[in-house]
Amino acid sequence: MEQDILEYAAKMHCRELHMSVDLATGLKAVIAVHSTALGPALGGCRLFEYASTTAAAIDAIRLAQGMTYKAAISNLPLGGGKMVILKPKQISDRVAFFKAVGRTVNLLSGRYITAVDIGTSVEDMDIVATTSKFVTCTSTGLFTIADPSALTARGVLRSIQAAVKFKLGKNTLERLHVTIQGLGHAGYHLAKELHESGARLTVFDVKPELVQKCVKEFSAMVAPDFNTLLSLKADVFAPCALGAILNDDTIPRIRAPIVAGCANNQLAEPRHGRELMDRGILYAPDYAINAGGLIYVSGQHTRSTEAETKQNIENIYNTSLEIFERAEREKRSTNEIADIIAQERVKKKSESLEQVF
Ligand code: NAD
C-alpha cells in the first residue's frame, strides 16, 4: 500500500507541504517547509525523475528535515525546506519553466527560499530571480563562487583539525595519514587542503583519472580498491563518495581512530554512530561538517561579505569541538549530540517544541 504523505509529514514534524501544477509549462512541483523557527526555510530545488508524486513528496519532506538540522547546527538564521520538481520527459522552454518555478515559490510569500540542487543550475536560478525574490545561488551577489565544493572541503578540513586535536591531542596535521574515498568535486578539494596542511594521503576513486590527478598534484599513494583503503592503518578516514558507507560490514574494518569526510548520509542507520563510538572511533557528523556550501548560500541570501562567510566556515572547527566534547560528557554518540544541539536551537526559538520536532 502506498505511504500516506501527510502521515509521513507528521511523523517527520514537517509543518507545510505544497503541491503545485502550472498548466502552461507542465511544471509539477512539491515544496516541503519543515521548519521556519530560525528563519525562512532555505533548500535547493531538485529536478529529478520520480516514480510517483508520493515518492517526490517523501523525498521533499526528508530533505527539508535535513536542511532544518544543517542550518541549525551551523548557527544560520534559516529554517529547512526543499522543492522537488517531477522532471517532465522534455522541457521545451526552460526559461518559461523556471519563471513558473519562481511564481510557484512566491505562493509561499517568502517562507521558502529556493536554491540550486541536483538537476538545476545557477543559470536556472537567474531565471527564477526574474519572477521571484525568494531565490539564492544566482550569479549576482556580494560575492559569487562558481563551485562551492572548495568551501565544503574547507569546512571538512576544519572539522578534521578539531577531531585531531580532540582525539589525538595534536595541533597539526603534519605527517598524519589520511585515507580518502572519492576524489570528485569535494574529495579533490579536501585532498588539496590536506596536502597543503602537510598530511600524507592514500586515495581511491573508481575513476582512475581522478586518482592520477591526486598522485601528480599531491604525491598521494593509491589503494587498488576500497577494501584495501579501508584496511589501511591511518589517522583519519575521509568518506567523500557515497552515502551509507558506515555500516555493519565496513565499521569493523576501519583502522582509523577518526572518520570525517564530505559525503552525505554516511551512517547507514543512526545506530551505526553508536557502533563507531563503542569501537573508540570518533565520527564527525556529516551534515555538521559538510555545511560549507549551505553557509555560502546563506551568506549570499543575507548579503554577507566573503570574509564573514569564510569566517562562518572556519567556525566548523568550534562546532565540531562542541559536538565531540558534549558527546564525551554525556556518553552519547556524536550523531545523536549533533541532532540534539540542532533541535535545542530550533526549540529555543520556537514556541512549542512538540510542534516542531
Ligand atoms: P562527485 O560526483 O563530484 O564525486 C563523487 C566521487 O566519488 C566521484 O569521483 C566518483 O567516481 C566517486 N565514487 C563513486 N563511487 C565510488 C566508490 N564506490 N568508491 C570510490 N569512489 C567512488 O560528488 P561531490 O560533489 O564530490 O560529492 C561527494 C559527496 O559529498 C556526496 O555524498 C555529496 O552529497 C557530498 N557533499 C558534497 C558537497 C559539495 O560541495 N560538492 C557538499 C555537501 C555534501
PDB file of C-alpha atoms and ligand atoms in Angstrom, residues 70 147-153 180-188 204-207 210 226 239-243 245 261-266 286 290-294, ligand 1:
ATOM      1  CA  LYS A  70      22.002  21.504   8.928  1.00  0.00           C
ATOM      2  CA  ASP A 147      31.892  25.761  -7.439  1.00  0.00           C
ATOM      3  CA  PRO A 148      31.186  25.772  -3.672  1.00  0.00           C
ATOM      4  CA  SER A 149      32.851  22.335  -3.276  1.00  0.00           C
ATOM      5  CA  ALA A 150      36.062  24.054  -2.183  1.00  0.00           C
ATOM      6  CA  LEU A 151      34.125  25.657   0.686  1.00  0.00           C
ATOM      7  CA  THR A 152      32.616  22.304   1.630  1.00  0.00           C
ATOM      8  CA  ALA A 153      36.090  20.813   1.723  1.00  0.00           C
ATOM      9  CA  ILE A 180      40.110   9.368   1.134  1.00  0.00           C
ATOM     10  CA  GLN A 181      37.345   7.533  -0.710  1.00  0.00           C
ATOM     11  CA  GLY A 182      36.059   9.602  -3.656  1.00  0.00           C
ATOM     12  CA  LEU A 183      38.005  12.332  -5.437  1.00  0.00           C
ATOM     13  CA  GLY A 184      35.173  14.195  -7.165  1.00  0.00           C
ATOM     14  CA  HIS A 185      34.371  17.861  -6.582  1.00  0.00           C
ATOM     15  CA  ALA A 186      34.505  17.734  -2.782  1.00  0.00           C
ATOM     16  CA  GLY A 187      37.076  14.931  -2.361  1.00  0.00           C
ATOM     17  CA  TYR A 188      39.589  16.582  -4.671  1.00  0.00           C
ATOM     18  CA  PHE A 204      40.781   5.607  -4.024  1.00  0.00           C
ATOM     19  CA  ASP A 205      38.209   6.510  -6.652  1.00  0.00           C
ATOM     20  CA  VAL A 206      36.508   4.337  -9.244  1.00  0.00           C
ATOM     21  CA  LYS A 207      37.711   6.855 -11.853  1.00  0.00           C
ATOM     22  CA  LEU A 210      40.958  11.378 -10.700  1.00  0.00           C
ATOM     23  CA  PHE A 226      38.052   0.349  -1.453  1.00  0.00           C
ATOM     24  CA  PRO A 239      34.469   9.215   3.024  1.00  0.00           C
ATOM     25  CA  CYS A 240      33.823  11.596   0.123  1.00  0.00           C
ATOM     26  CA  ALA A 241      31.858   9.444  -2.313  1.00  0.00           C
ATOM     27  CA  LEU A 242      28.754   7.582  -1.240  1.00  0.00           C
ATOM     28  CA  GLY A 243      26.077   7.545   1.437  1.00  0.00           C
ATOM     29  CA  ILE A 245      29.334   3.864   3.755  1.00  0.00           C
ATOM     30  CA  GLY A 261      34.535  13.306   5.262  1.00  0.00           C
ATOM     31  CA  CYS A 262      32.393  15.262   2.811  1.00  0.00           C
ATOM     32  CA  ALA A 263      29.830  12.593   1.866  1.00  0.00           C
ATOM     33  CA  ASN A 264      26.187  12.997   2.894  1.00  0.00           C
ATOM     34  CA  ASN A 265      24.300  10.400   4.964  1.00  0.00           C
ATOM     35  CA  GLN A 266      27.404   8.384   5.804  1.00  0.00           C
ATOM     36  CA  ASP A 286      28.447  14.613   8.137  1.00  0.00           C
ATOM     37  CA  ASN A 290      29.925  19.482   5.169  1.00  0.00           C
ATOM     38  CA  ALA A 291      27.791  22.629   5.585  1.00  0.00           C
ATOM     39  CA  GLY A 292      30.306  24.927   3.825  1.00  0.00           C
ATOM     40  CA  GLY A 293      28.114  25.105   0.719  1.00  0.00           C
ATOM     41  CA  LEU A 294      24.991  25.950   2.714  1.00  0.00           C
TER      42      LEU A 294
HETATM   43  P1  NAD B   1      31.130  13.969  -7.245  1.00  0.00           P
HETATM   44  O1  NAD B   1      30.135  13.204  -8.035  1.00  0.00           O
HETATM   45  O2  NAD B   1      31.844  15.094  -7.868  1.00  0.00           O
HETATM   46  O3  NAD B   1      32.234  12.971  -6.663  1.00  0.00           O
HETATM   47  C1  NAD B   1      31.959  11.705  -6.163  1.00  0.00           C
HETATM   48  C2  NAD B   1      33.162  10.842  -6.489  1.00  0.00           C
HETATM   49  O4  NAD B   1      33.007   9.566  -5.873  1.00  0.00           O
HETATM   50  C3  NAD B   1      33.317  10.595  -7.993  1.00  0.00           C
HETATM   51  O5  NAD B   1      34.624  10.938  -8.400  1.00  0.00           O
HETATM   52  C4  NAD B   1      33.072   9.098  -8.139  1.00  0.00           C
HETATM   53  O6  NAD B   1      33.851   8.493  -9.161  1.00  0.00           O
HETATM   54  C5  NAD B   1      33.476   8.586  -6.787  1.00  0.00           C
HETATM   55  N1  NAD B   1      32.901   7.302  -6.433  1.00  0.00           N
HETATM   56  C6  NAD B   1      31.653   6.846  -6.694  1.00  0.00           C
HETATM   57  N2  NAD B   1      31.508   5.588  -6.221  1.00  0.00           N
HETATM   58  C7  NAD B   1      32.677   5.279  -5.642  1.00  0.00           C
HETATM   59  C8  NAD B   1      33.154   4.121  -4.964  1.00  0.00           C
HETATM   60  N3  NAD B   1      32.395   3.045  -4.799  1.00  0.00           N
HETATM   61  N4  NAD B   1      34.420   4.142  -4.493  1.00  0.00           N
HETATM   62  C9  NAD B   1      35.210   5.221  -4.683  1.00  0.00           C
HETATM   63  N5  NAD B   1      34.817   6.337  -5.314  1.00  0.00           N
HETATM   64  C10 NAD B   1      33.564   6.358  -5.787  1.00  0.00           C
HETATM   65  O7  NAD B   1      30.337  14.448  -5.934  1.00  0.00           O
HETATM   66  P2  NAD B   1      30.809  15.535  -4.881  1.00  0.00           P
HETATM   67  O8  NAD B   1      30.138  16.807  -5.168  1.00  0.00           O
HETATM   68  O9  NAD B   1      32.286  15.485  -4.727  1.00  0.00           O
HETATM   69  O10 NAD B   1      30.118  14.941  -3.570  1.00  0.00           O
HETATM   70  C11 NAD B   1      30.636  13.812  -2.913  1.00  0.00           C
HETATM   71  C12 NAD B   1      29.828  13.557  -1.667  1.00  0.00           C
HETATM   72  O11 NAD B   1      29.871  14.709  -0.834  1.00  0.00           O
HETATM   73  C13 NAD B   1      28.340  13.300  -1.914  1.00  0.00           C
HETATM   74  O12 NAD B   1      27.854  12.432  -0.923  1.00  0.00           O
HETATM   75  C14 NAD B   1      27.731  14.671  -1.734  1.00  0.00           C
HETATM   76  O13 NAD B   1      26.359  14.587  -1.387  1.00  0.00           O
HETATM   77  C15 NAD B   1      28.558  15.197  -0.583  1.00  0.00           C
HETATM   78  N6  NAD B   1      28.564  16.665  -0.496  1.00  0.00           N
HETATM   79  C16 NAD B   1      29.177  17.389  -1.467  1.00  0.00           C
HETATM   80  C17 NAD B   1      29.174  18.770  -1.380  1.00  0.00           C
HETATM   81  C18 NAD B   1      29.859  19.615  -2.401  1.00  0.00           C
HETATM   82  O14 NAD B   1      30.003  20.824  -2.163  1.00  0.00           O
HETATM   83  N7  NAD B   1      30.303  19.060  -3.509  1.00  0.00           N
HETATM   84  C19 NAD B   1      28.527  19.409  -0.293  1.00  0.00           C
HETATM   85  C20 NAD B   1      27.938  18.629   0.713  1.00  0.00           C
HETATM   86  C21 NAD B   1      27.964  17.226   0.581  1.00  0.00           C
END
